[in-house]
Amino acid sequence: MEKMKIVDVILSEGKTGFFFDDQRAIKKHAVQNGATYSGEPITKGFSSVRQAGEAISVMLLLEDGQIAYGDCAAVQYSGAGGRDPLFLAKDYIPIIDQYIKPVLVGRELTSFKDLAEEIDNYVLPSGERLHTAVRYGVTQAVLDAVAKSKKMIMAEVVADEYDTTVSKVEIPIFMQSGDDRYNNVDKMILKGADILPHGLINNVKLKLGEQGELLKKYIMWIRDRVVEIRDNNDYQPVIHIDVYGTIGLIFNNDCDKMVEYLKELEEAAYPLTLRIEGPMDMEERTAQMKALSELCRKLDDNGVHVEIVADEWCNTFDDIKYFADNGAGHMIQIKTPDLGGINNTIEAVLYCKEKGIGAYQGGTCNETDRSSQVCVHLAMATEPVQILAKPGMGVDEGYMIVFNEMERILAIREMKERNKLV
């Protein structure tokens, strides 16, 4: 049977579920001013410390009239921690139109993996690779196109091409609070979040405390709040806090002192499991790997059961392999837009599982509804330890998008198995 072809590529500007923030400016001098920040931007491309997030929808018209689509999006802290520069739609729509559209139009949809890898490895005439956000969105659209051409759901295509099995149960969902870290915890508990609350602990004075006392108090509050308002005594979510390197700041990245402090946090969280993301930021990949590896080893040697999550300087698939190979984290965040093509997200989850490292299929609040839906299909086909509820910082919307897509996949698969269609 003749394979279906792509006959056109349609592009449109879009908005994301959050903002682009200049992380360097926020760490150095910017002052929060309502929903924005006062101060001058530092990172190249930013016109202000906080600006509206942008996306590009990539729509592939198939020869039978169906339209497959994905969204190009980049992380909140673009241009920081070794990431690609700020992603503005007006700058990248012409690039997709000029260089990627000719690659796609007329292509037969035989294999997601092959075409995704071709897009992900595409080199511009300048010698540069495509921006990670472009690779991210175009490969989403390719996956959807292959699924539509084969009358499958996207998770089934991934499972078929990567020799996995679509999960028959939900993947645990991690919700993030943004700065509203108390009211949003209540929302998370009421909705039965598996992992909570992220917390956005990105400031020593206001959020961590000069001796770490504010974070310790916050963790104790979460523990007590779970017991106070949960409707099921068996409900015991994991506490997962992203500290953006601030623990390292107050202890001068001294691993022994950090171990002592993390033991205190473990006791504060008990009986809930505690995960700490980004405990230090060494501002360079090799140094970051070595620091996290040493911290994990010392925590394990001292019987401290706080799980360390790698994030900064662990952006690409090669970075993830490097950190996983060296035990630099009990868990690694696979920040989906930073990996470029979604084929890399698939490979990264499978690699972490092979190495016995926890795979956290994350992403950013600054994605779109569409990129979040596609990511659910990747997770259901690869079964990471957890998946991020995204986009946005409002809790309800991101959780709804991820949870509902997951339940659709489960229902469709159940129907197919019941009718012996798989």
Coordinates of C-alpha atoms in Angstrom, one line a residue:
M1 CA 0.0 0.0 0.0
E2 CA 1.3 3.5 -0.9
K3 CA 2.4 5.5 2.1
M4 CA 0.7 8.8 2.9
K5 CA 2.7 12.0 2.1
I6 CA 3.0 15.4 3.5
V7 CA 1.7 17.9 1.0
D8 CA 2.1 21.2 2.8
V9 CA 3.5 22.9 6.0
I10 CA 1.5 25.6 7.7
L11 CA 3.0 27.8 10.4
S12 CA 1.4 30.2 12.9
E13 CA 2.6 32.2 15.9
G14 CA 1.4 31.2 19.3
K15 CA 1.7 32.0 23.0
T16 CA 2.9 29.7 25.7
G17 CA 1.5 28.9 29.1
F18 CA 4.0 31.2 30.9
F19 CA 6.9 33.6 30.4
F20 CA 10.5 33.8 29.3
D21 CA 12.6 35.0 32.4
D22 CA 16.1 36.2 32.4
Q23 CA 17.5 33.9 35.0
R24 CA 20.9 35.7 35.3
A25 CA 19.2 39.1 36.0
I26 CA 16.8 37.5 38.5
K27 CA 19.8 36.0 40.4
K28 CA 21.8 39.2 40.3
H29 CA 19.7 42.2 40.7
A30 CA 16.1 42.0 39.4
V31 CA 13.3 42.8 41.9
Q32 CA 9.9 41.2 41.7
N33 CA 7.2 43.8 40.9
G34 CA 3.8 42.2 40.9
A35 CA 3.7 39.7 38.0
T36 CA 6.9 41.1 36.5
Y37 CA 10.4 42.1 37.5
S38 CA 12.1 45.5 37.7
G39 CA 15.6 45.8 36.5
E40 CA 17.6 45.6 33.3
P41 CA 18.0 42.2 31.4
I42 CA 21.4 40.6 31.1
T43 CA 20.9 37.6 28.8
K44 CA 21.2 38.3 25.1
G45 CA 17.9 38.7 23.3
F46 CA 15.8 39.7 26.2
S47 CA 14.1 43.1 26.0
S48 CA 13.0 42.9 29.7
V49 CA 13.7 40.6 32.6
R50 CA 10.3 38.9 32.1
Q51 CA 8.5 38.8 28.7
A52 CA 5.6 36.8 27.2
G53 CA 6.5 33.3 26.1
E54 CA 6.2 32.6 22.4
A55 CA 5.6 29.4 20.4
I56 CA 5.2 28.4 16.7
S57 CA 2.6 25.9 15.7
V58 CA 3.8 23.6 12.9
M59 CA 0.9 22.0 11.0
L60 CA 1.5 19.3 8.4
L61 CA -1.2 18.9 5.8
L62 CA -1.5 15.2 4.7
E63 CA -2.7 14.1 1.3
D64 CA -5.9 12.8 2.7
G65 CA -6.8 16.2 4.2
Q66 CA -5.8 15.4 7.8
I67 CA -3.7 17.9 9.6
A68 CA -1.0 16.9 12.1
Y69 CA 0.5 19.4 14.4
G70 CA 3.1 20.2 17.1
D71 CA 4.3 23.3 18.9
C72 CA 7.8 24.7 19.0
A73 CA 8.5 26.0 22.5
A74 CA 11.5 26.8 24.7
V75 CA 12.0 26.8 28.4
Q76 CA 11.3 29.6 30.8
Y77 CA 14.9 30.3 31.5
S78 CA 16.1 30.4 27.9
G79 CA 19.7 31.3 27.2
A80 CA 20.8 30.2 30.7
G81 CA 22.6 27.1 31.9
G82 CA 24.0 26.2 28.5
R83 CA 20.7 26.4 26.7
D84 CA 19.9 27.8 23.2
P85 CA 19.0 31.5 23.0
L86 CA 15.7 33.2 23.5
F87 CA 13.1 31.8 21.1
L88 CA 11.0 34.5 19.3
A89 CA 8.4 33.4 16.7
K90 CA 9.3 36.2 14.2
D91 CA 12.9 35.0 14.1
Y92 CA 12.2 31.4 13.5
I93 CA 9.1 31.1 11.3
P94 CA 11.2 32.2 8.3
I95 CA 13.9 29.6 9.1
I96 CA 11.3 26.8 9.2
D97 CA 9.6 28.0 6.1
Q98 CA 12.9 28.4 4.1
Y99 CA 14.8 25.3 5.2
I100 CA 12.5 22.7 6.9
K101 CA 9.4 23.0 4.7
P102 CA 11.2 21.7 1.6
V103 CA 12.5 18.8 3.6
L104 CA 9.0 17.8 4.7
V105 CA 6.8 18.4 1.7
G106 CA 6.4 15.3 -0.4
R107 CA 7.9 13.0 2.2
E108 CA 6.3 9.6 2.8
L109 CA 5.3 8.9 6.4
T110 CA 7.0 5.5 6.8
S111 CA 8.9 6.0 10.1
F112 CA 8.7 8.6 12.8
K113 CA 12.1 7.8 14.1
D114 CA 14.0 8.2 10.8
L115 CA 12.4 11.5 9.9
A116 CA 12.6 12.9 13.4
E117 CA 16.3 12.1 13.5
E118 CA 16.8 13.7 10.1
I119 CA 15.1 16.9 11.3
D120 CA 17.0 16.8 14.7
N121 CA 20.4 16.5 12.9
Y122 CA 19.6 19.1 10.2
V123 CA 22.4 21.6 9.7
L124 CA 21.7 25.1 8.4
P125 CA 23.9 26.7 5.8
S126 CA 25.6 28.7 8.6
G127 CA 26.8 25.4 10.0
E128 CA 24.5 25.7 13.0
R129 CA 21.9 23.2 14.1
L130 CA 18.3 24.2 14.3
H131 CA 17.2 25.8 17.6
T132 CA 16.1 23.2 20.1
A133 CA 12.5 24.7 20.1
V134 CA 12.2 24.2 16.3
R135 CA 13.4 20.6 16.5
Y136 CA 11.0 20.0 19.4
G137 CA 7.9 21.3 17.6
V138 CA 8.6 19.9 14.1
T139 CA 9.2 16.4 15.5
Q140 CA 6.0 16.5 17.5
A141 CA 4.2 17.2 14.2
V142 CA 6.0 14.4 12.5
L143 CA 5.0 12.0 15.2
D144 CA 1.3 13.1 14.9
A145 CA 1.5 12.8 11.1
V146 CA 2.9 9.2 11.2
A147 CA 0.2 8.3 13.8
K148 CA -2.6 9.7 11.6
S149 CA -1.2 8.0 8.5
K150 CA -1.1 4.6 10.3
K151 CA -4.4 5.1 12.1
M152 CA -2.7 4.8 15.5
I153 CA -2.3 7.0 18.5
M154 CA 1.1 8.6 19.0
A155 CA 2.0 6.4 22.0
E156 CA 1.5 3.3 19.9
V157 CA 3.9 4.6 17.2
V158 CA 6.6 5.3 19.8
A159 CA 6.1 1.9 21.4
D160 CA 6.2 0.2 18.0
E161 CA 9.3 1.9 16.7
Y162 CA 11.3 1.8 20.0
D163 CA 10.2 -1.8 21.0
T164 CA 8.4 -0.8 24.2
T165 CA 4.9 -1.3 25.6
V166 CA 2.3 1.4 26.2
S167 CA 1.7 1.6 29.9
K168 CA -1.6 0.2 31.3
V169 CA -1.4 2.5 34.3
E170 CA -1.0 6.3 34.9
I171 CA 2.5 7.7 35.1
P172 CA 2.8 9.7 38.4
I173 CA 2.3 13.4 37.7
F174 CA 4.4 16.2 39.3
M175 CA 2.8 19.5 39.8
Q176 CA 4.6 22.9 40.1
S177 CA 3.4 25.8 42.2
G178 CA 5.2 28.9 40.9
D179 CA 5.5 31.6 43.6
D180 CA 2.0 30.9 45.0
R181 CA 3.6 28.1 47.0
Y182 CA 0.9 27.8 49.7
N183 CA -2.5 28.1 48.0
N184 CA -1.2 25.9 45.1
V185 CA -0.2 23.2 47.5
D186 CA -3.7 23.1 48.7
K187 CA -4.9 22.6 45.1
M188 CA -2.4 19.8 44.6
I189 CA -3.5 18.0 47.7
L190 CA -7.1 18.3 46.8
K191 CA -6.5 16.9 43.3
G192 CA -4.3 14.1 44.7
A193 CA -1.0 15.1 43.1
D194 CA 1.5 12.3 43.1
I195 CA 4.5 14.6 43.5
L196 CA 4.4 18.2 44.7
P197 CA 5.1 21.2 44.8
H198 CA 8.3 22.3 42.9
G199 CA 8.2 25.5 45.1
L200 CA 10.4 27.7 42.9
I201 CA 13.0 28.2 45.6
N202 CA 15.2 30.6 43.6
N203 CA 16.1 33.2 46.2
V204 CA 18.1 32.8 49.3
K205 CA 16.9 35.7 51.4
L206 CA 13.1 35.3 50.6
K207 CA 12.7 31.6 50.1
L208 CA 15.6 29.4 51.3
G209 CA 16.9 31.4 54.3
E210 CA 20.5 32.3 55.1
Q211 CA 20.8 29.0 57.0
G212 CA 18.2 27.1 55.0
E213 CA 15.6 27.7 57.7
L214 CA 12.8 29.0 55.5
L215 CA 12.9 25.9 53.2
K216 CA 12.9 23.6 56.2
K217 CA 9.9 25.4 57.7
Y218 CA 8.1 25.2 54.3
I219 CA 8.7 21.4 54.0
M220 CA 7.3 20.9 57.5
W221 CA 4.3 23.0 56.5
I222 CA 3.7 20.8 53.4
R223 CA 4.0 17.6 55.5
D224 CA 1.4 18.9 58.0
R225 CA -0.9 20.3 55.4
V226 CA -1.1 17.0 53.6
V227 CA -2.3 15.3 56.8
E228 CA -4.7 18.2 57.5
I229 CA -6.7 18.4 54.3
R230 CA -6.2 15.1 52.5
D231 CA -9.4 13.0 52.1
N232 CA -7.6 9.7 52.2
N233 CA -5.3 8.6 55.0
D234 CA -3.2 6.5 52.5
Y235 CA -2.4 9.6 50.5
Q236 CA 1.3 10.3 50.8
P237 CA 2.7 12.4 47.9
V238 CA 6.4 12.8 47.2
I239 CA 7.8 16.2 48.1
H240 CA 9.9 17.5 45.2
I241 CA 11.6 20.9 45.6
D242 CA 13.6 22.8 43.0
V243 CA 16.1 25.0 44.7
Y244 CA 18.0 26.4 41.7
G245 CA 21.4 26.0 43.3
T246 CA 20.6 28.0 46.3
I247 CA 21.6 25.3 48.9
G248 CA 25.0 25.3 47.3
L249 CA 25.2 29.1 47.7
I250 CA 24.6 29.2 51.4
F251 CA 27.1 26.3 52.1
N252 CA 29.7 27.4 49.5
N253 CA 29.0 24.1 47.7
D254 CA 30.6 22.2 50.6
C255 CA 29.1 18.7 50.2
D256 CA 29.6 17.6 53.9
K257 CA 27.6 20.7 55.1
M258 CA 25.0 20.1 52.4
V259 CA 24.6 16.5 53.5
E260 CA 24.0 17.6 57.1
Y261 CA 21.4 20.1 56.0
L262 CA 19.7 17.6 53.6
K263 CA 19.4 15.2 56.5
E264 CA 17.5 17.9 58.5
L265 CA 15.2 18.3 55.5
E266 CA 14.6 14.6 55.3
E267 CA 13.6 14.6 58.9
A268 CA 11.3 17.6 58.3
A269 CA 9.6 15.8 55.4
Y270 CA 9.1 12.4 57.2
P271 CA 7.2 10.2 56.6
L272 CA 7.0 11.7 53.0
T273 CA 9.8 11.0 50.5
L274 CA 11.9 14.1 49.7
R275 CA 13.5 15.0 46.3
I276 CA 15.7 18.1 45.9
E277 CA 16.3 19.3 42.4
G278 CA 19.4 21.4 41.5
P279 CA 21.0 21.6 45.0
M280 CA 24.0 23.5 43.5
D281 CA 24.9 25.2 40.3
M282 CA 28.6 25.0 39.4
E283 CA 28.0 27.0 36.3
E284 CA 29.8 24.5 34.1
R285 CA 28.9 21.0 32.9
T286 CA 31.9 18.9 34.2
A287 CA 32.0 20.7 37.5
Q288 CA 28.3 20.2 37.9
M289 CA 28.5 16.5 37.1
K290 CA 31.3 16.0 39.6
A291 CA 29.6 18.0 42.4
L292 CA 26.3 16.1 42.0
S293 CA 28.1 12.7 41.9
E294 CA 30.0 13.5 45.1
L295 CA 26.8 14.7 46.8
C296 CA 24.8 11.6 45.9
R297 CA 27.6 9.4 47.0
K298 CA 28.0 11.1 50.4
L299 CA 24.2 11.1 50.9
D300 CA 24.1 7.3 50.2
D301 CA 27.1 6.6 52.4
N302 CA 25.6 8.5 55.3
G303 CA 22.2 6.8 54.9
V304 CA 20.4 10.1 54.0
H305 CA 17.5 9.2 51.8
V306 CA 16.9 12.5 50.1
E307 CA 16.8 11.9 46.3
I308 CA 18.9 14.4 44.2
V309 CA 17.5 15.5 40.9
A310 CA 19.9 16.8 38.2
D311 CA 18.7 19.7 36.0
E312 CA 21.1 22.6 35.2
W313 CA 23.9 21.8 32.8
C314 CA 22.2 18.5 32.0
N315 CA 20.3 19.7 28.9
T316 CA 21.0 17.5 25.9
F317 CA 20.8 13.8 25.4
D318 CA 24.6 13.7 25.5
D319 CA 24.5 15.6 28.8
I320 CA 22.0 13.1 30.2
K321 CA 24.1 10.1 29.3
Y322 CA 27.1 11.8 30.8
F323 CA 25.3 12.5 34.1
A324 CA 23.7 9.1 34.2
D325 CA 27.0 7.3 33.5
N326 CA 28.6 9.1 36.4
G327 CA 25.8 8.7 39.0
A328 CA 25.3 12.5 39.0
G329 CA 21.8 12.4 40.5
H330 CA 19.4 9.8 41.8
M331 CA 17.0 11.1 39.1
I332 CA 17.6 13.2 36.0
Q333 CA 15.2 15.8 34.7
I334 CA 14.7 15.2 31.0
K335 CA 13.7 18.8 30.1
T336 CA 11.9 18.0 26.9
P337 CA 12.3 21.3 25.0
D338 CA 16.1 21.4 25.7
L339 CA 16.6 18.1 24.0
G340 CA 15.4 19.3 20.7
G341 CA 13.7 16.5 18.8
I342 CA 11.3 14.4 20.8
N343 CA 13.2 11.4 19.6
N344 CA 15.9 12.4 22.1
T345 CA 13.4 12.5 25.0
I346 CA 12.4 8.9 24.1
E347 CA 16.0 7.8 24.0
A348 CA 16.9 9.7 27.2
V349 CA 14.1 8.0 29.2
L350 CA 15.1 4.6 28.0
Y351 CA 18.8 5.3 28.7
C352 CA 18.2 6.4 32.2
K353 CA 16.1 3.3 32.9
E354 CA 18.9 1.1 31.5
K355 CA 21.4 2.7 33.8
G356 CA 19.2 2.5 36.9
I357 CA 18.8 6.2 37.2
G358 CA 15.3 7.7 37.8
A359 CA 13.9 9.3 34.6
Y360 CA 11.8 12.4 35.2
Q361 CA 10.2 13.5 32.0
G362 CA 9.9 17.2 32.7
G363 CA 9.8 20.2 30.5
T364 CA 8.8 23.8 31.4
C365 CA 5.9 25.9 32.5
N366 CA 6.6 27.8 29.2
E367 CA 5.2 25.1 26.9
T368 CA 1.8 24.8 25.2
D369 CA -1.2 22.6 25.5
R370 CA -0.1 20.7 22.4
S371 CA 3.5 20.0 23.3
S372 CA 2.2 18.8 26.7
Q373 CA -0.2 16.4 25.1
V374 CA 2.4 14.9 22.8
C375 CA 4.8 14.5 25.8
V376 CA 2.1 12.4 27.6
H377 CA 2.3 10.0 24.7
L378 CA 6.0 9.8 25.0
A379 CA 5.7 9.0 28.7
M380 CA 3.0 6.4 28.3
A381 CA 5.3 4.6 25.8
T382 CA 8.5 4.8 27.8
E383 CA 7.3 4.8 31.5
P384 CA 9.5 7.3 33.3
V385 CA 9.2 7.6 37.1
Q386 CA 7.3 10.8 36.8
I387 CA 6.0 13.4 34.2
L388 CA 5.6 17.1 34.7
A389 CA 2.1 18.7 34.7
K390 CA 2.5 21.6 32.2
P391 CA 2.2 24.3 30.9
G392 CA 1.7 27.2 33.3
M393 CA 2.0 27.8 37.0
G394 CA -1.6 27.8 37.9
V395 CA -1.7 24.0 38.7
D396 CA -5.2 23.3 37.5
E397 CA -4.7 23.8 33.8
G398 CA -1.4 21.9 33.4
Y399 CA -2.6 19.0 35.5
M400 CA -5.9 18.9 33.5
I401 CA -4.1 18.7 30.2
V402 CA -1.6 16.0 31.2
F403 CA -4.1 13.9 33.3
N404 CA -6.9 14.0 30.7
E405 CA -4.6 13.1 27.8
M406 CA -3.2 10.2 29.9
E407 CA -6.7 8.9 30.6
R408 CA -7.7 9.2 26.9
I409 CA -4.7 7.0 26.0
L410 CA -5.7 4.4 28.7
A411 CA -9.3 4.4 27.5
I412 CA -8.4 4.0 23.8
R413 CA -5.9 1.2 24.6
E414 CA -8.5 -0.6 26.8
M415 CA -11.1 -0.4 24.0
K416 CA -8.6 -1.8 21.4
E417 CA -7.5 -4.6 23.7
R418 CA -11.2 -5.4 24.4
N419 CA -11.9 -5.6 20.7
K420 CA -8.7 -7.4 19.9
L421 CA -7.4 -4.4 17.8
V422 CA -3.9 -4.6 19.3

